[in-house]
XYZ file of C-alpha atoms in Angstrom:
144
model
C 0.093 0.069 0.132
C 1.502 3.174 -1.090
C 1.636 6.001 1.751
C -0.896 8.033 0.293
C -3.269 5.083 0.242
C -2.112 4.819 3.756
C -3.025 7.817 4.749
C -6.468 8.075 3.182
C -7.189 4.997 5.087
C -6.207 6.806 8.406
C -8.409 9.857 8.078
C -7.040 11.029 11.722
C -3.406 10.624 10.825
C -4.182 12.541 7.584
C -5.684 15.736 9.756
C -1.886 16.071 11.342
C -0.710 16.192 7.626
C -3.359 18.720 6.899
C -2.606 20.591 9.753
C 1.021 20.946 8.918
C 2.348 19.364 11.884
C 5.781 18.215 12.071
C 8.229 16.422 14.627
C 9.559 18.359 16.976
C 7.094 21.248 16.793
C 5.950 22.902 19.717
C 2.202 23.265 19.487
C 0.512 25.301 22.485
C -3.321 24.173 23.144
C -5.622 26.763 24.530
C -9.508 26.413 25.238
C -9.459 22.721 26.077
C -12.873 21.275 27.363
C -14.182 17.963 27.837
C -15.784 18.463 24.046
C -12.546 18.688 22.065
C -11.979 16.359 19.359
C -9.835 13.429 21.267
C -8.819 11.681 18.078
C -7.721 15.281 16.491
C -5.654 15.954 19.689
C -4.435 12.106 19.708
C -3.162 12.430 15.802
C -1.237 15.887 16.850
C 0.272 14.391 19.915
C 1.502 11.348 17.836
C 3.092 13.832 15.449
C 4.575 16.177 17.569
C 4.748 15.162 21.153
C 2.788 16.364 24.214
C 0.897 19.960 23.831
C 1.872 22.677 25.825
C -0.653 24.506 27.838
C -1.314 28.401 27.341
C 0.527 29.007 31.013
C 3.606 28.176 29.017
C 6.322 30.721 28.196
C 7.933 29.021 25.303
C 7.609 29.840 21.582
C 5.421 28.152 19.382
C 4.941 26.978 16.049
C 1.125 26.504 16.376
C -1.688 27.220 18.638
C -4.602 24.883 18.538
C -7.375 27.331 20.204
C -10.938 25.488 20.841
C -13.364 28.243 20.678
C -17.220 28.204 21.091
C -19.489 30.737 20.828
C -20.125 32.182 24.714
C -16.208 31.308 25.234
C -15.423 35.064 25.900
C -13.997 37.566 23.291
C -12.569 36.143 20.382
C -10.629 39.251 19.982
C -8.862 39.027 22.946
C -8.397 35.504 22.797
C -6.848 35.732 19.310
C -4.111 38.324 20.476
C -3.454 36.059 23.253
C -2.444 33.159 21.041
C -0.486 35.612 19.130
C 2.000 36.390 21.834
C 4.041 33.219 22.295
C 3.761 32.469 18.382
C 6.928 32.265 16.302
C 7.607 34.764 13.298
C 6.101 32.106 10.742
C 3.562 30.148 13.180
C -0.072 29.552 12.578
C -3.095 29.768 14.971
C -5.688 27.037 14.016
C -8.834 28.381 15.587
C -11.137 25.020 15.994
C -14.736 25.817 16.383
C -18.083 23.561 16.486
C -19.845 22.912 13.044
C -23.073 24.675 12.104
C -25.997 22.681 14.035
C -23.380 21.724 17.215
C -23.734 23.671 20.407
C -21.441 26.913 20.585
C -21.228 27.107 16.460
C -19.221 30.291 15.671
C -20.666 32.297 12.648
C -17.872 32.500 9.988
C -18.754 35.665 9.653
C -17.211 36.375 13.471
C -14.297 35.134 12.501
C -13.478 36.942 9.257
C -14.443 40.074 11.068
C -12.206 39.574 14.211
C -9.200 38.257 12.972
C -7.701 41.044 10.999
C -8.869 43.350 13.720
C -6.252 41.274 15.653
C -3.609 41.312 13.119
C -4.348 38.029 11.456
C -5.580 36.544 8.165
C -7.616 33.771 7.419
C -6.083 31.323 4.992
C -7.928 28.402 4.866
C -10.729 26.250 6.551
C -10.519 22.450 7.006
C -12.742 19.749 8.308
C -11.410 18.964 11.560
C -13.429 15.972 12.621
C -17.146 14.795 13.109
C -17.921 18.252 14.992
C -15.313 20.569 14.597
C -14.081 23.062 11.480
C -10.303 24.405 12.045
C -9.830 27.854 10.484
C -5.846 28.783 9.451
C -5.115 31.972 10.770
C -1.621 33.506 10.408
C 0.026 36.996 11.234
C -0.503 39.577 8.331
C 2.189 40.856 6.542
C 2.270 44.246 8.479
C 1.885 42.610 11.857
C 5.060 40.259 12.018
C 7.352 40.899 14.661
C 10.585 42.105 14.130
Protein backbone atom coordinates (compact mmCIF):
# COMPACT_ATOMS: atom_id res chain seq x y z
CA UNK A 1 0.00 0.00 0.00
CA UNK A 2 1.35 3.43 -0.87
CA UNK A 3 1.83 6.12 1.78
CA UNK A 4 -0.96 8.14 0.20
CA UNK A 5 -3.39 5.21 0.30
CA UNK A 6 -2.40 4.56 3.92
CA UNK A 7 -3.06 8.16 4.82
CA UNK A 8 -6.44 8.06 3.07
CA UNK A 9 -7.37 4.92 4.98
CA UNK A 10 -6.37 6.56 8.25
CA UNK A 11 -8.34 9.83 8.29
CA UNK A 12 -6.99 10.84 11.70
CA UNK A 13 -3.39 10.64 10.52
CA UNK A 14 -4.14 12.71 7.44
CA UNK A 15 -5.49 15.43 9.75
CA UNK A 16 -2.02 15.85 11.26
CA UNK A 17 -0.71 16.25 7.72
CA UNK A 18 -3.38 18.79 6.85
CA UNK A 19 -2.58 20.80 9.97
CA UNK A 20 1.07 20.93 8.86
CA UNK A 21 2.30 19.63 12.20
CA UNK A 22 5.76 18.06 12.01
CA UNK A 23 7.82 16.11 14.55
CA UNK A 24 9.65 18.45 16.91
CA UNK A 25 7.20 21.34 16.54
CA UNK A 26 6.01 23.01 19.73
CA UNK A 27 2.21 23.23 19.72
CA UNK A 28 0.21 25.14 22.32
CA UNK A 29 -3.38 24.27 23.14
CA UNK A 30 -5.85 26.85 24.40
CA UNK A 31 -9.53 26.47 25.28
CA UNK A 32 -9.40 22.76 26.09
CA UNK A 33 -12.63 21.28 27.47
CA UNK A 34 -14.22 17.85 27.53
CA UNK A 35 -15.94 18.44 24.16
CA UNK A 36 -12.72 18.70 22.12
CA UNK A 37 -12.03 16.15 19.39
CA UNK A 38 -9.81 13.62 21.14
CA UNK A 39 -8.97 11.76 17.91
CA UNK A 40 -7.57 14.99 16.47
CA UNK A 41 -5.59 15.71 19.65
CA UNK A 42 -4.20 12.16 19.60
CA UNK A 43 -3.16 12.46 15.95
CA UNK A 44 -1.37 15.75 16.63
CA UNK A 45 0.37 14.54 19.80
CA UNK A 46 1.45 11.36 17.99
CA UNK A 47 3.11 13.62 15.43
CA UNK A 48 4.73 16.31 17.61
CA UNK A 49 4.62 15.08 21.21
CA UNK A 50 2.73 16.58 24.12
CA UNK A 51 0.90 19.85 23.60
CA UNK A 52 1.97 22.72 25.84
CA UNK A 53 -0.71 24.61 27.72
CA UNK A 54 -1.45 28.31 27.57
CA UNK A 55 0.61 29.00 30.72
CA UNK A 56 3.82 27.97 28.95
CA UNK A 57 6.39 30.66 28.20
CA UNK A 58 7.80 28.79 25.18
CA UNK A 59 7.78 30.20 21.68
CA UNK A 60 5.45 27.93 19.73
CA UNK A 61 5.13 26.87 16.10
CA UNK A 62 1.35 26.50 16.23
CA UNK A 63 -1.57 27.26 18.53
CA UNK A 64 -4.69 25.11 18.66
CA UNK A 65 -7.41 27.40 19.94
CA UNK A 66 -10.68 25.62 20.75
CA UNK A 67 -13.38 28.29 20.71
CA UNK A 68 -17.12 28.07 21.18
CA UNK A 69 -19.72 30.83 21.08
CA UNK A 70 -19.82 32.15 24.65
CA UNK A 71 -16.16 31.33 25.46
CA UNK A 72 -15.28 34.99 25.88
CA UNK A 73 -14.03 37.73 23.61
CA UNK A 74 -12.63 36.18 20.40
CA UNK A 75 -10.45 39.23 19.70
CA UNK A 76 -8.74 38.98 23.09
CA UNK A 77 -8.22 35.23 22.73
CA UNK A 78 -6.64 35.66 19.30
CA UNK A 79 -4.31 38.38 20.60
CA UNK A 80 -3.36 36.07 23.50
CA UNK A 81 -2.69 33.25 21.00
CA UNK A 82 -0.41 35.55 18.96
CA UNK A 83 1.82 36.35 21.91
CA UNK A 84 3.82 33.05 22.07
CA UNK A 85 3.70 32.43 18.30
CA UNK A 86 6.93 32.14 16.31
CA UNK A 87 7.29 34.49 13.34
CA UNK A 88 6.30 31.76 10.87
CA UNK A 89 3.72 30.20 13.21
CA UNK A 90 0.05 29.51 12.63
CA UNK A 91 -3.06 29.65 14.77
CA UNK A 92 -5.67 26.95 14.19
CA UNK A 93 -8.98 28.30 15.44
CA UNK A 94 -11.20 25.27 16.08
CA UNK A 95 -14.93 25.99 16.22
CA UNK A 96 -18.00 23.72 16.40
CA UNK A 97 -19.61 23.02 13.04
CA UNK A 98 -22.99 24.50 12.14
CA UNK A 99 -25.80 22.90 14.11
CA UNK A 100 -23.49 21.93 17.01
CA UNK A 101 -23.67 23.61 20.42
CA UNK A 102 -21.38 26.65 20.53
CA UNK A 103 -21.27 27.15 16.73
CA UNK A 104 -19.47 30.35 15.74
CA UNK A 105 -20.62 32.18 12.63
CA UNK A 106 -17.88 32.38 9.96
CA UNK A 107 -18.56 36.11 9.68
CA UNK A 108 -17.53 36.53 13.33
CA UNK A 109 -14.14 35.03 12.49
CA UNK A 110 -13.67 36.97 9.23
CA UNK A 111 -14.49 40.24 11.01
CA UNK A 112 -12.43 39.60 14.17
CA UNK A 113 -9.25 38.04 12.78
CA UNK A 114 -8.04 41.12 10.84
CA UNK A 115 -8.61 43.32 13.90
CA UNK A 116 -6.26 41.01 15.82
CA UNK A 117 -3.63 41.25 13.05
CA UNK A 118 -4.46 37.88 11.48
CA UNK A 119 -5.61 36.72 8.10
CA UNK A 120 -7.55 33.56 7.44
CA UNK A 121 -5.94 31.38 4.77
CA UNK A 122 -8.13 28.26 4.79
CA UNK A 123 -10.75 26.24 6.63
CA UNK A 124 -10.64 22.46 6.95
CA UNK A 125 -12.83 19.73 8.37
CA UNK A 126 -11.22 18.88 11.71
CA UNK A 127 -13.46 16.00 12.73
CA UNK A 128 -17.09 15.09 13.18
CA UNK A 129 -18.00 18.20 15.19
CA UNK A 130 -15.21 20.74 14.52
CA UNK A 131 -13.95 23.02 11.76
CA UNK A 132 -10.43 24.45 11.80
CA UNK A 133 -9.68 27.93 10.51
CA UNK A 134 -6.01 28.57 9.65
CA UNK A 135 -4.97 32.05 10.76
CA UNK A 136 -1.57 33.61 10.17
CA UNK A 137 -0.16 36.97 11.19
CA UNK A 138 -0.72 39.57 8.48
CA UNK A 139 2.33 40.88 6.68
CA UNK A 140 2.26 44.17 8.56
CA UNK A 141 1.86 42.57 11.98
CA UNK A 142 4.93 40.31 12.03
CA UNK A 143 7.32 40.92 14.90
CA UNK A 144 10.84 41.95 14.07
